[in-house]
Amino acid sequence: MTTTKNPVGRTTSQGWEIGIRRTFPIGPHQAWELLFTHPLLSSWLDDKADLPFEKGNTYTTKTGITITVSSVTTGKVIRMKWQQPGDPQTSTLQIRIIPAKEKTTISFHHEWLKNGQEREAMKNYWGHVLDEISRRLKI
């Protein structure tokens, strides 16, 4: 009997996905503000990004990534469509702020990625953002 096992990161319902999170010694409000304002916003979008992150907002970075905000619960979760330059397909990005006692977990969940290579690239991308948060908080 032969069984087919999905590789790590591939789901039957949402294609390839990556989830990465880290807990920081800050409050949820500070975490939200940190992610959606400069200078950290430059780490995951670009240094020109200036939008209120409300449903329907669209922004294209100088590298050609286009985001469209799908839904927002301010201070808790934002979902957006993420489109790589020149690619007609979009993936879905969810950023969550999760209170954790006196700390806060910042979580990136990126789904509907094209393949394992894009999954690995986005794992590195969001890992870099979490590293940058650590650097900015000096932890």
Tab-separated table of N, CA and C in Angstrom:
chain	number	residue	atom	x	y	z
A	1	MET	N	0.848	-1.181	0.000
A	1	MET	CA	0.000	0.000	0.000
A	1	MET	C	0.888	1.238	0.000
A	2	THR	N	0.557	2.207	-0.849
A	2	THR	CA	1.314	3.439	-0.953
A	2	THR	C	0.505	4.568	-0.360
A	3	THR	N	1.138	5.373	0.490
A	3	THR	CA	0.465	6.549	1.037
A	3	THR	C	1.193	7.784	0.533
A	4	THR	N	0.428	8.809	0.268
A	4	THR	CA	1.004	10.065	-0.169
A	4	THR	C	0.910	11.041	0.984
A	5	LYS	N	2.047	11.506	1.416
A	5	LYS	CA	2.085	12.436	2.534
A	5	LYS	C	2.421	13.824	1.999
A	6	ASN	N	1.643	14.816	2.423
A	6	ASN	CA	1.933	16.188	2.034
A	6	ASN	C	3.235	16.636	2.679
A	7	PRO	N	4.063	17.362	1.936
A	7	PRO	CA	5.275	17.915	2.541
A	7	PRO	C	4.912	18.983	3.573
A	8	VAL	N	5.843	19.291	4.467
A	8	VAL	CA	5.621	20.320	5.483
A	8	VAL	C	5.255	21.621	4.792
A	9	GLY	N	4.171	22.232	5.259
A	9	GLY	CA	3.743	23.511	4.709
A	9	GLY	C	2.708	23.426	3.614
A	10	ARG	N	2.377	22.241	3.176
A	10	ARG	CA	1.362	22.103	2.131
A	10	ARG	C	0.104	21.525	2.747
A	11	THR	N	-1.007	22.207	2.516
A	11	THR	CA	-2.278	21.742	3.044
A	11	THR	C	-3.178	21.329	1.885
A	12	THR	N	-4.186	20.563	2.192
A	12	THR	CA	-5.126	20.167	1.146
A	12	THR	C	-6.125	21.280	0.862
A	13	SER	N	-6.327	22.196	1.821
A	13	SER	CA	-7.348	23.226	1.633
A	13	SER	C	-6.817	24.597	1.256
A	14	GLN	N	-5.574	24.927	1.629
A	14	GLN	CA	-5.086	26.279	1.372
A	14	GLN	C	-3.713	26.304	0.720
A	15	GLY	N	-3.390	25.260	0.005
A	15	GLY	CA	-2.113	25.233	-0.701
A	15	GLY	C	-0.932	25.300	0.255
A	16	TRP	N	0.100	25.970	-0.180
A	16	TRP	CA	1.298	26.133	0.637
A	16	TRP	C	1.089	27.280	1.602
A	17	GLU	N	1.584	27.119	2.837
A	17	GLU	CA	1.436	28.171	3.831
A	17	GLU	C	2.612	28.147	4.799
A	18	ILE	N	2.753	29.273	5.493
A	18	ILE	CA	3.778	29.385	6.525
A	18	ILE	C	3.176	30.166	7.694
A	19	GLY	N	3.479	29.720	8.886
A	19	GLY	CA	3.106	30.451	10.089
A	19	GLY	C	4.354	30.654	10.915
A	20	ILE	N	4.571	31.881	11.349
A	20	ILE	CA	5.738	32.185	12.162
A	20	ILE	C	5.326	33.225	13.194
A	21	ARG	N	5.784	33.035	14.417
A	21	ARG	CA	5.387	33.952	15.491
A	21	ARG	C	6.494	34.069	16.520
A	22	ARG	N	6.423	35.160	17.266
A	22	ARG	CA	7.381	35.371	18.349
A	22	ARG	C	6.715	36.236	19.412
A	23	THR	N	7.086	36.006	20.658
A	23	THR	CA	6.528	36.752	21.783
A	23	THR	C	7.532	37.799	22.243
A	24	PHE	N	7.014	39.010	22.490
A	24	PHE	CA	7.853	40.149	22.866
A	24	PHE	C	7.370	40.758	24.179
A	25	PRO	N	8.274	41.391	24.926
A	25	PRO	CA	7.903	41.985	26.222
A	25	PRO	C	7.292	43.381	26.064
A	26	ILE	N	6.219	43.468	25.274
A	26	ILE	CA	5.505	44.724	25.057
A	26	ILE	C	4.010	44.437	25.109
A	27	GLY	N	3.217	45.480	25.227
A	27	GLY	CA	1.772	45.319	25.233
A	27	GLY	C	1.213	45.219	23.827
A	28	PRO	N	-0.021	44.754	23.695
A	28	PRO	CA	-0.640	44.598	22.376
A	28	PRO	C	-0.734	45.912	21.588
A	29	HIS	N	-1.090	46.987	22.253
A	29	HIS	CA	-1.199	48.281	21.557
A	29	HIS	C	0.155	48.697	20.991
A	30	GLN	N	1.208	48.537	21.781
A	30	GLN	CA	2.553	48.886	21.314
A	30	GLN	C	2.970	48.002	20.134
A	31	ALA	N	2.622	46.729	20.187
A	31	ALA	CA	2.959	45.817	19.096
A	31	ALA	C	2.276	46.252	17.799
A	32	TRP	N	0.989	46.586	17.884
A	32	TRP	CA	0.241	47.028	16.706
A	32	TRP	C	0.860	48.294	16.125
A	33	GLU	N	1.091	49.269	16.984
A	33	GLU	CA	1.683	50.527	16.529
A	33	GLU	C	3.050	50.301	15.887
A	34	LEU	N	3.840	49.446	16.493
A	34	LEU	CA	5.173	49.150	15.979
A	34	LEU	C	5.111	48.590	14.557
A	35	LEU	N	4.201	47.646	14.331
A	35	LEU	CA	4.092	46.997	13.014
A	35	LEU	C	3.602	47.915	11.904
A	36	PHE	N	2.712	48.838	12.240
A	36	PHE	CA	2.028	49.608	11.203
A	36	PHE	C	2.455	51.067	11.119
A	37	THR	N	3.616	51.379	11.719
A	37	THR	CA	4.185	52.717	11.594
A	37	THR	C	5.678	52.585	11.279
A	38	HIS	N	6.228	53.681	10.810
A	38	HIS	CA	7.667	53.711	10.543
A	38	HIS	C	8.399	53.910	11.855
A	39	PRO	N	9.563	53.339	12.015
A	39	PRO	CA	10.430	52.781	10.989
A	39	PRO	C	10.201	51.293	10.691
A	40	LEU	N	9.488	50.538	11.539
A	40	LEU	CA	9.357	49.097	11.288
A	40	LEU	C	8.562	48.800	10.016
A	41	LEU	N	7.608	49.624	9.690
A	41	LEU	CA	6.824	49.415	8.474
A	41	LEU	C	7.746	49.323	7.250
A	42	SER	N	8.865	50.022	7.302
A	42	SER	CA	9.846	49.954	6.208
A	42	SER	C	10.433	48.557	6.054
A	43	SER	N	10.448	47.780	7.129
A	43	SER	CA	11.030	46.431	7.088
A	43	SER	C	10.164	45.437	6.332
A	44	TRP	N	8.868	45.643	6.328
A	44	TRP	CA	8.023	44.651	5.657
A	44	TRP	C	7.225	45.211	4.481
A	45	LEU	N	7.131	46.513	4.364
A	45	LEU	CA	6.569	47.100	3.137
A	45	LEU	C	7.669	47.926	2.489
A	46	ASP	N	7.672	49.224	2.738
A	46	ASP	CA	8.804	50.046	2.309
A	46	ASP	C	8.768	51.387	3.016
A	47	ASP	N	9.792	52.191	2.782
A	47	ASP	CA	9.919	53.440	3.535
A	47	ASP	C	8.969	54.539	3.066
A	48	LYS	N	8.209	54.301	2.012
A	48	LYS	CA	7.227	55.274	1.525
A	48	LYS	C	5.796	54.914	1.949
A	49	ALA	N	5.608	53.733	2.488
A	49	ALA	CA	4.259	53.279	2.851
A	49	ALA	C	3.655	54.216	3.889
A	50	ASP	N	2.471	54.716	3.574
A	50	ASP	CA	1.763	55.610	4.479
A	50	ASP	C	0.267	55.444	4.206
A	51	LEU	N	-0.332	54.458	4.842
A	51	LEU	CA	-1.753	54.237	4.649
A	51	LEU	C	-2.374	53.854	5.983
A	52	PRO	N	-3.662	54.074	6.127
A	52	PRO	CA	-4.306	53.832	7.419
A	52	PRO	C	-4.628	52.359	7.700
A	53	PHE	N	-4.346	51.463	6.764
A	53	PHE	CA	-4.630	50.035	6.940
A	53	PHE	C	-6.093	49.803	7.330
A	54	GLU	N	-6.959	50.275	6.447
A	54	GLU	CA	-8.395	50.057	6.591
A	54	GLU	C	-8.853	49.177	5.434
A	55	LYS	N	-9.974	48.496	5.641
A	55	LYS	CA	-10.507	47.603	4.620
A	55	LYS	C	-10.601	48.319	3.276
A	56	GLY	N	-10.069	47.653	2.249
A	56	GLY	CA	-10.107	48.194	0.903
A	56	GLY	C	-8.868	48.972	0.503
A	57	ASN	N	-8.036	49.391	1.470
A	57	ASN	CA	-6.805	50.110	1.132
A	57	ASN	C	-5.894	49.227	0.301
A	58	THR	N	-5.304	49.801	-0.728
A	58	THR	CA	-4.345	49.105	-1.579
A	58	THR	C	-3.066	49.922	-1.622
A	59	TYR	N	-1.950	49.208	-1.644
A	59	TYR	CA	-0.650	49.879	-1.713
A	59	TYR	C	0.290	49.000	-2.524
A	60	THR	N	1.086	49.624	-3.380
A	60	THR	CA	2.116	48.913	-4.131
A	60	THR	C	3.471	49.442	-3.696
A	61	THR	N	4.331	48.531	-3.257
A	61	THR	CA	5.661	48.913	-2.785
A	61	THR	C	6.554	49.281	-3.957
A	62	LYS	N	7.686	49.894	-3.648
A	62	LYS	CA	8.629	50.249	-4.712
A	62	LYS	C	9.239	49.015	-5.367
A	63	THR	N	9.145	47.837	-4.697
A	63	THR	CA	9.627	46.594	-5.319
A	63	THR	C	8.519	45.893	-6.109
A	64	GLY	N	7.307	46.457	-6.098
A	64	GLY	CA	6.229	45.918	-6.907
A	64	GLY	C	5.247	45.007	-6.202
A	65	ILE	N	5.421	44.757	-4.901
A	65	ILE	CA	4.447	43.959	-4.141
A	65	ILE	C	3.208	44.817	-3.928
A	66	THR	N	2.035	44.251	-4.211
A	66	THR	CA	0.784	44.970	-3.984
A	66	THR	C	0.023	44.286	-2.857
A	67	ILE	N	-0.408	45.091	-1.886
A	67	ILE	CA	-1.253	44.567	-0.810
A	67	ILE	C	-2.615	45.234	-0.902
A	68	THR	N	-3.654	44.482	-0.568
A	68	THR	CA	-5.006	45.013	-0.467
A	68	THR	C	-5.576	44.510	0.847
A	69	VAL	N	-5.953	45.431	1.715
A	69	VAL	CA	-6.470	45.072	3.030
A	69	VAL	C	-7.871	44.480	2.868
A	70	SER	N	-8.054	43.256	3.384
A	70	SER	CA	-9.343	42.553	3.289
A	70	SER	C	-10.218	42.803	4.504
A	71	SER	N	-9.606	42.778	5.683
A	71	SER	CA	-10.357	43.019	6.915
A	71	SER	C	-9.389	43.443	8.010
A	72	VAL	N	-9.925	44.211	8.962
A	72	VAL	CA	-9.113	44.705	10.070
A	72	VAL	C	-9.940	44.713	11.341
A	73	THR	N	-9.364	44.186	12.391
A	73	THR	CA	-9.857	44.417	13.743
A	73	THR	C	-8.684	45.099	14.433
A	74	THR	N	-8.739	46.424	14.481
A	74	THR	CA	-7.609	47.222	14.946
A	74	THR	C	-7.087	46.721	16.285
A	75	GLY	N	-5.784	46.563	16.326
A	75	GLY	CA	-5.119	46.112	17.541
A	75	GLY	C	-5.081	44.613	17.714
A	76	LYS	N	-5.768	43.874	16.808
A	76	LYS	CA	-5.836	42.420	16.964
A	76	LYS	C	-5.414	41.645	15.725
A	77	VAL	N	-6.047	41.927	14.600
A	77	VAL	CA	-5.785	41.122	13.400
A	77	VAL	C	-6.053	41.937	12.137
A	78	ILE	N	-5.238	41.678	11.133
A	78	ILE	CA	-5.444	42.271	9.817
A	78	ILE	C	-5.215	41.170	8.789
A	79	ARG	N	-6.061	41.131	7.794
A	79	ARG	CA	-5.910	40.182	6.681
A	79	ARG	C	-5.761	41.009	5.415
A	80	MET	N	-4.865	40.547	4.554
A	80	MET	CA	-4.671	41.257	3.295
A	80	MET	C	-4.285	40.293	2.186
A	81	LYS	N	-4.597	40.708	0.986
A	81	LYS	CA	-4.132	40.003	-0.199
A	81	LYS	C	-2.732	40.516	-0.486
A	82	TRP	N	-1.856	39.595	-0.847
A	82	TRP	CA	-0.445	39.905	-1.089
A	82	TRP	C	-0.122	39.420	-2.489
A	83	GLN	N	0.309	40.322	-3.350
A	83	GLN	CA	0.573	39.953	-4.736
A	83	GLN	C	2.001	40.330	-5.114
A	84	GLN	N	2.762	39.309	-5.495
A	84	GLN	CA	4.144	39.526	-5.919
A	84	GLN	C	4.143	40.216	-7.279
A	85	PRO	N	5.168	41.000	-7.583
A	85	PRO	CA	5.213	41.696	-8.876
A	85	PRO	C	5.175	40.723	-10.055
A	86	GLY	N	4.329	41.051	-11.026
A	86	GLY	CA	4.231	40.244	-12.234
A	86	GLY	C	3.463	38.944	-12.085
A	87	ASP	N	2.914	38.688	-10.907
A	87	ASP	CA	2.192	37.441	-10.658
A	87	ASP	C	0.695	37.735	-10.600
A	88	PRO	N	-0.111	37.079	-11.430
A	88	PRO	CA	-1.550	37.344	-11.391
A	88	PRO	C	-2.232	36.775	-10.139
A	89	GLN	N	-1.599	35.798	-9.482
A	89	GLN	CA	-2.173	35.191	-8.281
A	89	GLN	C	-1.860	36.027	-7.047
A	90	THR	N	-2.768	35.957	-6.069
A	90	THR	CA	-2.514	36.580	-4.774
A	90	THR	C	-2.436	35.498	-3.712
A	91	SER	N	-1.721	35.801	-2.658
A	91	SER	CA	-1.728	34.957	-1.472
A	91	SER	C	-2.446	35.752	-0.386
A	92	THR	N	-2.676	35.124	0.747
A	92	THR	CA	-3.362	35.799	1.850
A	92	THR	C	-2.434	35.872	3.047
A	93	LEU	N	-2.291	37.082	3.580
A	93	LEU	CA	-1.472	37.316	4.757
A	93	LEU	C	-2.371	37.713	5.910
A	94	GLN	N	-2.156	37.075	7.050
A	94	GLN	CA	-2.862	37.453	8.272
A	94	GLN	C	-1.808	37.786	9.321
A	95	ILE	N	-1.927	38.963	9.907
A	95	ILE	CA	-1.041	39.372	10.997
A	95	ILE	C	-1.907	39.481	12.243
A	96	ARG	N	-1.504	38.751	13.289
A	96	ARG	CA	-2.276	38.752	14.534
A	96	ARG	C	-1.421	39.265	15.681
A	97	ILE	N	-2.069	39.990	16.565
A	97	ILE	CA	-1.477	40.466	17.811
A	97	ILE	C	-2.196	39.715	18.920
A	98	ILE	N	-1.451	38.895	19.676
A	98	ILE	CA	-2.068	37.999	20.646
A	98	ILE	C	-1.526	38.320	22.040
A	99	PRO	N	-2.372	38.843	22.932
A	99	PRO	CA	-1.908	39.099	24.299
A	99	PRO	C	-1.447	37.801	24.952
A	100	ALA	N	-0.334	37.884	25.677
A	100	ALA	CA	0.246	36.711	26.341
A	100	ALA	C	0.728	37.142	27.725
A	101	LYS	N	-0.203	37.179	28.676
A	101	LYS	CA	0.078	37.677	30.030
A	101	LYS	C	0.618	39.099	29.925
A	102	GLU	N	1.849	39.338	30.341
A	102	GLU	CA	2.405	40.688	30.291
A	102	GLU	C	3.232	40.913	29.024
A	103	LYS	N	3.077	40.032	28.061
A	103	LYS	CA	3.798	40.121	26.797
A	103	LYS	C	2.791	40.062	25.652
A	104	THR	N	3.302	40.072	24.438
A	104	THR	CA	2.443	39.994	23.256
A	104	THR	C	3.125	39.142	22.190
A	105	THR	N	2.338	38.274	21.570
A	105	THR	CA	2.832	37.463	20.461
A	105	THR	C	2.416	38.126	19.153
A	106	ILE	N	3.388	38.283	18.271
A	106	ILE	CA	3.121	38.777	16.921
A	106	ILE	C	3.215	37.574	15.998
A	107	SER	N	2.144	37.346	15.238
A	107	SER	CA	2.036	36.165	14.397
A	107	SER	C	1.785	36.555	12.948
A	108	PHE	N	2.555	35.937	12.050
A	108	PHE	CA	2.341	36.083	10.609
A	108	PHE	C	1.900	34.728	10.082
A	109	HIS	N	0.768	34.695	9.391
A	109	HIS	CA	0.299	33.471	8.747
A	109	HIS	C	0.066	33.823	7.282
A	110	HIS	N	0.825	33.171	6.413
A	110	HIS	CA	0.764	33.475	4.984
A	110	HIS	C	0.353	32.203	4.252
A	111	GLU	N	-0.803	32.249	3.570
A	111	GLU	CA	-1.335	31.058	2.906
A	111	GLU	C	-1.607	31.328	1.434
A	112	TRP	N	-1.887	30.250	0.723
A	112	TRP	CA	-2.099	30.263	-0.719
A	112	TRP	C	-0.819	30.626	-1.461
A	113	LEU	N	0.308	30.212	-0.905
A	113	LEU	CA	1.584	30.409	-1.583
A	113	LEU	C	1.691	29.407	-2.732
A	114	LYS	N	2.472	29.728	-3.745
A	114	LYS	CA	2.513	28.911	-4.966
A	114	LYS	C	3.180	27.555	-4.794
A	115	ASN	N	4.258	27.517	-4.012
A	115	ASN	CA	5.034	26.281	-3.942
A	115	ASN	C	5.955	26.316	-2.720
A	116	GLY	N	6.732	25.284	-2.552
A	116	GLY	CA	7.644	25.194	-1.415
A	116	GLY	C	8.719	26.268	-1.423
A	117	GLN	N	9.148	26.688	-2.602
A	117	GLN	CA	10.156	27.739	-2.691
A	117	GLN	C	9.603	29.078	-2.211
A	118	GLU	N	8.376	29.394	-2.618
A	118	GLU	CA	7.772	30.646	-2.156
A	118	GLU	C	7.502	30.570	-0.651
A	119	ARG	N	7.121	29.391	-0.172
A	119	ARG	CA	6.909	29.205	1.270
A	119	ARG	C	8.197	29.502	2.035
A	120	GLU	N	9.309	28.954	1.569
A	120	GLU	CA	10.598	29.176	2.237
A	120	GLU	C	10.996	30.641	2.173
A	121	ALA	N	10.756	31.283	1.032
A	121	ALA	CA	11.082	32.706	0.886
A	121	ALA	C	10.273	33.552	1.866
A	122	MET	N	8.988	33.237	2.018
A	122	MET	CA	8.151	34.021	2.927
A	122	MET	C	8.477	33.705	4.389
A	123	LYS	N	8.878	32.486	4.670
A	123	LYS	CA	9.331	32.146	6.022
A	123	LYS	C	10.528	33.025	6.390
A	124	ASN	N	11.466	33.158	5.471
A	124	ASN	CA	12.631	34.010	5.698
A	124	ASN	C	12.238	35.480	5.800
A	125	TYR	N	11.315	35.912	4.956
A	125	TYR	CA	10.850	37.301	4.932
A	125	TYR	C	10.255	37.681	6.284
A	126	TRP	N	9.305	36.881	6.767
A	126	TRP	CA	8.640	37.205	8.035
A	126	TRP	C	9.568	36.969	9.226
A	127	GLY	N	10.464	36.014	9.113
A	127	GLY	CA	11.469	35.813	10.164
A	127	GLY	C	12.358	37.036	10.302
A	128	HIS	N	12.716	37.639	9.163
A	128	HIS	CA	13.517	38.858	9.172
A	128	HIS	C	12.760	39.987	9.882
A	129	VAL	N	11.458	40.093	9.627
A	129	VAL	CA	10.660	41.141	10.283
A	129	VAL	C	10.661	40.919	11.794
A	130	LEU	N	10.479	39.686	12.242
A	130	LEU	CA	10.508	39.397	13.679
A	130	LEU	C	11.888	39.699	14.268
A	131	ASP	N	12.939	39.391	13.530
A	131	ASP	CA	14.292	39.725	13.976
A	131	ASP	C	14.458	41.238	14.103
A	132	GLU	N	13.899	41.966	13.156
A	132	GLU	CA	13.994	43.420	13.178
A	132	GLU	C	13.248	43.996	14.381
A	133	ILE	N	12.117	43.404	14.732
A	133	ILE	CA	11.401	43.844	15.936
A	133	ILE	C	12.293	43.637	17.155
A	134	SER	N	12.919	42.485	17.256
A	134	SER	CA	13.837	42.205	18.374
A	134	SER	C	14.947	43.247	18.428
A	135	ARG	N	15.522	43.562	17.280
A	135	ARG	CA	16.601	44.564	17.237
A	135	ARG	C	16.098	45.926	17.718
A	136	ARG	N	14.934	46.309	17.242
A	136	ARG	CA	14.396	47.620	17.615
A	136	ARG	C	14.040	47.692	19.097
A	137	LEU	N	13.622	46.560	19.655
A	137	LEU	CA	13.303	46.517	21.086
A	137	LEU	C	14.545	46.225	21.939
A	138	LYS	N	15.663	45.969	21.250
A	138	LYS	CA	16.947	45.658	21.914
A	138	LYS	C	16.848	44.447	22.839
A	139	ILE	N	16.247	43.373	22.287
A	139	ILE	CA	16.162	42.131	23.062
A	139	ILE	C	16.829	40.992	22.315
